[in-house]
Amino acid sequence: MYFLYLCNDFVQRQYDMNDLILRTLQGKKTERPAVWFMRQAGRVLPDYLKLRDLHSFDEIMHTPDLCAQVTLMPVHTIGVDAAILFSDILVVPTAMGANISWTDKGPVFSTPLCQYSDASKQLKPDASKLDYIYRNIDEIKSRISDGTPLIGFCGGPLTTLCYMLQGRSTDNQFNDAVSYIFSNPAETDRLIEALTEMTIEYARNQVKHGVQLFQIFETNAGVLPQNEYIAHFMPAIQRIGQAVKEMGVPVIYFAKSLGLGLQAVTPDMCDFVSIDWQMDFYEARKLVNPAIGLQGNLDPRILFASEEIIQQKLESYRPYWEEHHNWILNLGHGVPPQAPLKSLQFITNYVKRSW
Ligand SMILES: Cc1c2[nH]c(c1CCC(=O)O)Cc1[nH]c(c(CCC(=O)O)c1C)Cc1[nH]c(c(CCC(=O)O)c1C)Cc1[nH]c(c(C)c1CCC(=O)O)C2
C-alpha cells in the first residue's frame, strides 16, 4: 500500500514538474500560455549547426546520443515548454520501400512514384525499418529529468504522398503529385490506405515509447481544392488522430492553408488545431469547432522584426487567452532557416516573465 502511495506520489511529482502544455491540451486554465515552435530542433540552433558540420542528417538520426542531444537543445537554448522528437515526416515512406537521399536541397527520392500507374504495387512495407526511431525516443526519455513533455509526430497523408509521388520539394505546388492524384483516383486511395496503416502503427509505437503529445504535420493541405482534401484525405487524419487519442495522448493537427476547410475538423480527429499565419486568428476561432483549442498563428517571418513589433503581436492574443485559455503559443509554420535565435528566446522569455 505504502509502495503504491510512493508510486503515485512519484507520478504526481513528475506530472507537476513541467506539464503546462499537457494541462492546456486537457482544457485546463494555466498560469501562462505554453510555448513551443514548429521546427524548433535544428535549423537555427548554433549547437545543431556545429553538429551538422561533423555529421550528416542521416547519421544524427541513426545515433541515439546525437538525436537526443538535438531534441533537447531547444529546451535549453530557447526555453520552450516541450521538446519535439528530432526526426522527419519522411521516415514513414522509407519504411514503405522509398530510398531517400538527404541533400543540401532537401530530401530526394531515388524513385518518385508518379511514374507508375500502379504505384501502390511498388510499395514494400516493413515497419521494422522504424525501430531506430523508437530507440531514439527511449534515449531522449532517459535524459529528461524535469518532466519536459516529448512531442511525437507524423506527416499528414497528403504531404507525405506529395513527396512520395513527386520525389522532392518543388516551387510549383507539387504539380506532378497533384496531377497524379487527379488522374489516378483508385490508385491514390490505395496509397492513402497503405500510408495510413503504416502511420498509425508508427504513431502508436511512438506513444508506447513515451511521447506525451502528438502533432500531425499536414503542410501541403492547401495544394488540393478544400472539398477534395476533406473528402479523400481527412478520413485518414481522423483514423490517425483517433488511434493516438485512444491511447490517452492529445493530438494537434496542423493543416496549412486549409482555409474554410477548418470547419470540417472534428474533435474525434484532434484536441487542438494549429492555425497557419494567413488565417486571422479570431476568424479561425469562428470556423473551428468550439471543443477544439488553437495553436499558432504567428507569421514565422515576424522573427526578423524588432522586439517591439513581436511584443505587440504577442499582446494581440492576450484577450483571447485570458478568456479561453485554450491556446498554445507557436508559429503559423516552421521556424525559417536563418531566423534570429534571439527572437525565439525573446518570445519564450516574454511569455514567462511578462504574461
Ligand atoms: C514538409 C516537411 C518535411 N519535414 C517536416 C515537414 C513538415 C513541416 C514543415 O513544413 O516544415 C517536419 C520535420 N522535419 C524535421 C522535424 C524535426 C523537429 C524540428 O525540426 O523541430 C520535423 C517536425 C527535421 C528536419 N528535416 C530536414 C532537416 C534539415 C536537415 C539538415 O540539417 O540538412 C531537419 C532538421 C530535412 C527536410 N525534411 C523535409 C524537407 C522539405 C526538408 C528539407 C528542408 C528543411 O526543411 O530543412 C520534409
XYZ file of C-alpha atoms and ligand atoms in Angstrom:
403
model
C 0.000 0.000 0.000
C 2.738 2.395 1.050
C 4.642 1.418 -2.099
C 1.583 2.315 -4.198
C 1.359 5.647 -2.429
C 5.033 6.298 -3.190
C 4.499 5.392 -6.850
C 1.504 7.690 -7.101
C 3.395 10.438 -5.392
C 6.295 9.990 -7.801
C 3.989 10.035 -10.834
C 2.225 13.098 -9.460
C 5.501 14.956 -8.921
C 6.637 14.113 -12.433
C 3.307 15.421 -13.649
C 3.623 18.609 -11.612
C 7.057 19.426 -12.910
C 6.556 20.713 -16.408
C 3.075 19.923 -17.540
C 1.892 23.312 -18.766
C 1.298 22.181 -22.348
C -0.387 18.939 -21.257
C -2.737 20.808 -18.925
C -3.530 23.255 -21.747
C -4.392 20.369 -24.057
C -6.703 18.966 -21.369
C -8.591 22.266 -21.449
C -7.338 23.409 -18.045
C -6.734 27.000 -17.051
C -2.990 27.623 -16.762
C -0.800 30.373 -15.307
C 0.511 31.440 -18.744
C 0.351 30.151 -22.330
C 2.546 27.157 -23.167
C 5.057 27.786 -25.941
C 6.994 25.683 -28.452
C 7.947 26.262 -32.082
C 7.298 24.096 -35.092
C 10.703 23.037 -36.486
C 12.469 24.205 -33.320
C 15.051 21.393 -33.426
C 17.796 22.070 -35.972
C 17.722 24.993 -38.384
C 18.733 27.981 -36.206
C 20.388 26.330 -33.225
C 24.117 27.123 -33.170
C 24.959 23.798 -31.497
C 22.965 21.932 -34.158
C 24.752 23.731 -36.965
C 28.101 22.794 -35.376
C 26.986 19.166 -35.084
C 25.890 19.195 -38.748
C 29.445 20.192 -39.769
C 30.572 16.883 -38.286
C 27.633 14.542 -39.008
C 25.050 14.130 -41.770
C 21.342 14.407 -41.020
C 21.021 10.652 -41.503
C 23.908 9.984 -39.105
C 22.286 12.119 -36.401
C 19.016 10.282 -36.934
C 20.752 6.909 -36.562
C 22.752 7.816 -33.442
C 20.525 7.921 -30.320
C 23.053 10.048 -28.409
C 23.151 12.737 -31.122
C 19.415 12.576 -31.777
C 18.697 13.046 -28.052
C 21.120 15.970 -27.868
C 19.415 17.764 -30.784
C 15.910 17.034 -29.500
C 16.694 18.609 -26.129
C 18.700 21.586 -27.455
C 15.690 23.903 -27.893
C 14.523 23.211 -24.329
C 17.852 24.512 -23.004
C 18.675 27.125 -25.635
C 15.232 28.599 -26.350
C 13.342 27.694 -23.175
C 10.331 26.042 -24.834
C 7.781 24.066 -22.803
C 8.097 20.863 -24.851
C 10.707 19.001 -26.881
C 9.837 17.601 -30.320
C 11.431 14.343 -31.397
C 14.242 15.007 -33.866
C 13.125 13.042 -36.904
C 11.321 13.767 -40.164
C 7.889 13.130 -41.610
C 9.565 11.245 -44.494
C 10.803 8.360 -42.369
C 7.416 6.711 -42.981
C 7.968 6.399 -46.768
C 11.373 4.807 -46.062
C 9.504 2.078 -44.159
C 7.424 1.558 -47.312
C 10.412 0.968 -49.558
C 11.432 4.521 -50.510
C 15.109 5.290 -50.843
C 15.787 8.905 -49.821
C 18.978 10.970 -50.025
C 19.132 13.977 -47.719
C 20.802 16.591 -49.906
C 21.521 20.326 -49.492
C 18.316 20.947 -51.420
C 16.247 18.710 -49.141
C 15.081 15.109 -49.426
C 15.366 13.405 -52.840
C 13.627 10.082 -53.549
C 15.509 7.758 -55.930
C 12.228 6.555 -57.480
C 9.318 9.032 -57.413
C 6.108 7.019 -57.543
C 4.277 9.266 -60.034
C 5.982 7.431 -62.887
C 3.976 4.274 -62.070
C 0.287 3.878 -62.868
C 0.329 1.003 -60.331
C 2.268 2.942 -57.675
C 0.783 1.022 -54.731
C 2.321 -2.208 -56.123
C 5.767 -0.616 -55.818
C 5.448 -0.287 -52.031
C 7.403 -2.654 -49.802
C 6.077 -2.007 -46.278
C 8.428 -3.056 -43.488
C 7.515 -1.417 -40.178
C 10.699 -2.682 -38.517
C 12.638 -0.072 -40.520
C 11.330 2.478 -37.995
C 12.711 0.673 -34.945
C 15.691 3.027 -34.758
C 13.295 5.930 -34.086
C 11.931 4.138 -31.002
C 15.486 3.639 -29.740
C 15.937 7.407 -30.141
C 12.756 8.058 -28.140
C 13.959 5.716 -25.360
C 17.245 7.605 -25.196
C 15.555 11.025 -25.143
C 13.139 9.947 -22.409
C 16.001 8.624 -20.289
C 17.609 12.086 -20.394
C 14.560 14.129 -19.389
C 14.636 14.644 -15.640
C 12.460 17.747 -15.275
C 9.300 16.299 -16.834
C 9.531 18.288 -20.094
C 6.926 16.670 -22.357
C 8.099 14.995 -25.560
C 6.125 15.648 -28.754
C 5.870 12.851 -31.307
C 4.724 13.480 -34.850
C 3.959 12.223 -38.315
C 3.234 13.801 -41.678
C -0.309 14.158 -42.876
C -1.198 11.714 -45.686
C -1.322 14.359 -48.435
C 2.001 15.973 -47.506
C 3.750 12.616 -47.271
C 2.174 11.398 -50.505
C 3.230 14.581 -52.329
C 6.876 13.734 -51.565
C 6.433 10.041 -52.379
C 4.876 10.860 -55.755
C 6.940 13.885 -56.754
C 10.167 12.743 -55.113
C 11.402 16.130 -53.886
C 10.355 19.629 -52.769
C 9.196 21.899 -55.568
C 8.335 25.540 -56.010
C 5.346 24.587 -58.180
C 2.770 23.422 -55.625
C 3.612 19.744 -56.255
C 2.146 19.789 -59.775
C 3.254 16.267 -60.711
C 1.900 14.798 -57.472
C -1.438 16.600 -57.691
C -1.837 15.718 -61.381
C -1.246 12.082 -60.430
C -3.825 12.272 -57.641
C -6.450 13.644 -60.069
C -5.580 11.184 -62.852
C -5.375 8.034 -60.691
C -8.110 8.234 -58.034
C -8.328 4.493 -57.276
C -4.573 4.111 -57.056
C -4.404 7.230 -54.851
C -6.923 5.671 -52.454
C -4.749 2.547 -52.239
C -1.674 4.678 -51.499
C -3.551 6.631 -48.805
C -4.716 3.366 -47.227
C -1.200 1.880 -47.096
C 0.272 5.117 -45.807
C -2.406 5.497 -43.137
C -1.869 1.961 -41.857
C 1.884 2.462 -41.583
C 1.424 5.892 -39.986
C -0.975 4.519 -37.363
C 1.454 1.760 -36.399
C 4.276 4.315 -36.244
C 2.229 6.765 -34.165
C 1.140 4.050 -31.729
C 4.715 2.892 -31.276
C 5.860 6.445 -30.570
C 3.233 6.636 -27.817
C 4.273 3.216 -26.441
C 7.820 4.544 -26.153
C 6.685 7.616 -24.248
C 5.710 10.589 -26.425
C 3.117 12.573 -24.482
C 1.504 14.626 -27.224
C 1.372 14.143 -30.933
C 1.304 16.516 -33.885
C 0.176 15.700 -37.426
C 2.026 17.947 -39.918
C -0.164 18.424 -42.997
C 1.888 21.248 -44.500
C 0.528 20.639 -48.014
C -3.213 20.621 -47.198
C -3.611 23.647 -49.494
C -2.309 22.034 -52.697
C -5.714 20.425 -53.344
C -9.152 22.058 -53.505
C -10.652 22.027 -50.000
C -13.502 19.667 -50.862
C -11.072 17.138 -52.389
C -8.835 17.317 -49.337
C -11.762 16.911 -46.947
C -13.314 14.002 -48.866
C -10.175 11.991 -49.625
C -7.562 12.848 -47.001
C -9.384 13.960 -43.861
C -10.759 10.474 -43.117
C -7.124 9.371 -42.727
C -6.496 12.250 -40.293
C -9.472 11.030 -38.301
C -8.097 7.470 -38.190
C -4.601 8.546 -37.161
C -5.903 11.081 -34.634
C -8.297 8.603 -33.112
C -5.642 5.884 -32.821
C -3.441 8.258 -30.817
C -6.261 9.745 -28.747
C -7.440 6.246 -27.818
C -4.077 5.754 -26.120
C -4.727 8.821 -23.957
C -2.350 11.126 -25.814
C -3.615 14.507 -27.091
C -3.330 15.371 -30.779
C -2.582 18.667 -32.540
C -3.439 18.863 -36.238
C -1.581 21.382 -38.394
C -3.172 21.754 -41.835
C -1.538 24.678 -43.604
C -3.772 26.676 -45.959
C -6.849 24.620 -45.183
C -8.796 27.895 -45.006
C -12.552 27.479 -44.656
C -11.948 23.725 -44.585
C -11.130 24.225 -40.869
C -14.883 23.899 -40.338
C -14.655 20.219 -41.230
C -12.207 19.391 -38.416
C -13.965 17.451 -35.645
C -12.975 16.677 -32.029
C -12.523 12.974 -32.833
C -9.550 13.934 -35.056
C -7.652 16.177 -32.663
C -7.723 18.197 -29.445
C -6.150 21.343 -30.943
C -5.610 22.663 -34.456
C -2.571 24.697 -35.381
C -3.529 27.792 -37.380
C -1.290 29.000 -40.218
C -0.306 32.660 -40.435
C -2.506 33.536 -43.419
C -5.701 32.973 -41.450
C -6.776 35.672 -38.983
C -6.727 34.092 -35.512
C -10.140 35.381 -34.443
C -11.704 34.348 -37.785
C -10.179 30.892 -37.334
C -11.828 30.687 -33.917
C -15.234 31.244 -35.540
C -14.585 28.406 -38.002
C -13.091 25.759 -35.704
C -15.370 23.553 -33.597
C -15.559 25.150 -30.112
C -14.465 21.911 -28.441
C -11.089 22.189 -30.221
C -8.334 24.507 -28.935
C -5.993 26.568 -31.109
C -2.243 26.704 -31.607
C -0.265 29.294 -33.594
C -0.525 31.558 -35.629
C 2.425 33.975 -35.626
C 3.850 34.684 -39.069
C 7.271 32.956 -38.890
C 8.855 35.989 -40.556
C 7.942 38.135 -37.555
C 11.083 36.576 -36.046
C 13.041 39.005 -38.235
C 11.184 42.029 -36.749
C 12.064 44.194 -33.718
C 11.174 43.098 -30.188
C 8.574 45.889 -30.001
C 6.744 44.521 -33.032
C 6.940 40.952 -31.749
C 5.633 42.075 -28.355
C 2.680 43.915 -29.950
C 1.775 40.786 -31.873
C 2.008 38.594 -28.772
C -0.239 41.003 -26.905
C -2.883 40.664 -29.636
C -3.525 37.106 -28.377
C -3.847 38.109 -24.733
C -7.597 38.945 -24.798
C -8.340 35.526 -26.283
C -6.074 33.686 -23.869
C -7.491 35.458 -20.810
C -10.990 34.478 -21.757
C -10.474 30.974 -23.129
C -7.004 29.674 -22.165
C -7.100 27.019 -24.869
C -4.276 28.468 -26.960
C -0.685 27.255 -27.389
C 1.792 29.915 -28.477
C 3.515 28.845 -31.695
C 4.252 29.962 -35.245
C 1.889 29.523 -38.198
C 4.568 27.312 -39.868
C 8.124 26.231 -39.081
C 10.995 28.369 -37.790
C 12.535 29.673 -41.034
C 16.216 28.933 -41.699
C 18.318 31.973 -40.709
C 15.707 33.294 -38.252
C 17.425 35.080 -35.334
C 17.656 32.792 -32.331
C 17.267 35.814 -30.046
C 13.719 36.415 -31.332
C 12.710 32.898 -30.291
C 14.344 33.490 -26.909
C 12.585 36.847 -26.618
C 9.202 35.162 -27.132
C 9.774 32.443 -24.520
C 11.159 34.983 -22.013
C 8.306 37.390 -22.633
C 5.645 34.796 -22.070
C 7.381 33.510 -18.925
C 8.123 36.911 -17.356
C 5.546 39.392 -18.623
C 2.378 37.399 -19.080
C 7.375 19.012 -45.212
C 8.167 18.523 -44.008
C 9.400 17.796 -44.054
N 9.750 17.548 -42.741
C 8.831 18.080 -41.886
C 7.798 18.681 -42.666
C 6.527 19.316 -42.120
C 6.752 20.652 -41.521
C 7.256 21.711 -42.480
O 6.560 22.033 -43.435
O 8.358 22.211 -42.223
C 8.793 18.011 -40.427
C 10.064 17.976 -39.676
N 11.366 17.873 -40.133
C 12.231 17.865 -39.079
C 11.471 17.882 -37.883
C 12.084 17.685 -36.506
C 11.777 18.588 -35.439
C 12.027 20.050 -35.688
O 12.635 20.435 -36.685
O 11.632 20.823 -34.801
C 10.133 17.996 -38.249
C 8.909 18.131 -37.353
C 13.704 17.798 -39.128
C 14.413 18.122 -40.380
N 14.067 17.740 -41.659
C 15.007 18.199 -42.538
C 16.004 18.903 -41.816
C 17.234 19.552 -42.402
C 18.356 18.587 -42.354
C 19.665 19.307 -42.408
O 20.122 19.764 -41.351
O 20.213 19.363 -43.506
C 15.639 18.860 -40.459
C 16.393 19.432 -39.294
C 15.009 17.962 -43.988
C 13.709 18.140 -44.690
N 12.564 17.413 -44.441
C 11.548 17.855 -45.261
C 12.093 18.866 -46.099
C 11.331 19.616 -47.161
C 13.453 19.044 -45.742
C 14.488 19.962 -46.344
C 14.367 21.382 -45.945
C 14.202 21.652 -44.465
O 13.057 21.594 -44.007
O 15.167 21.918 -43.747
C 10.154 17.343 -45.247
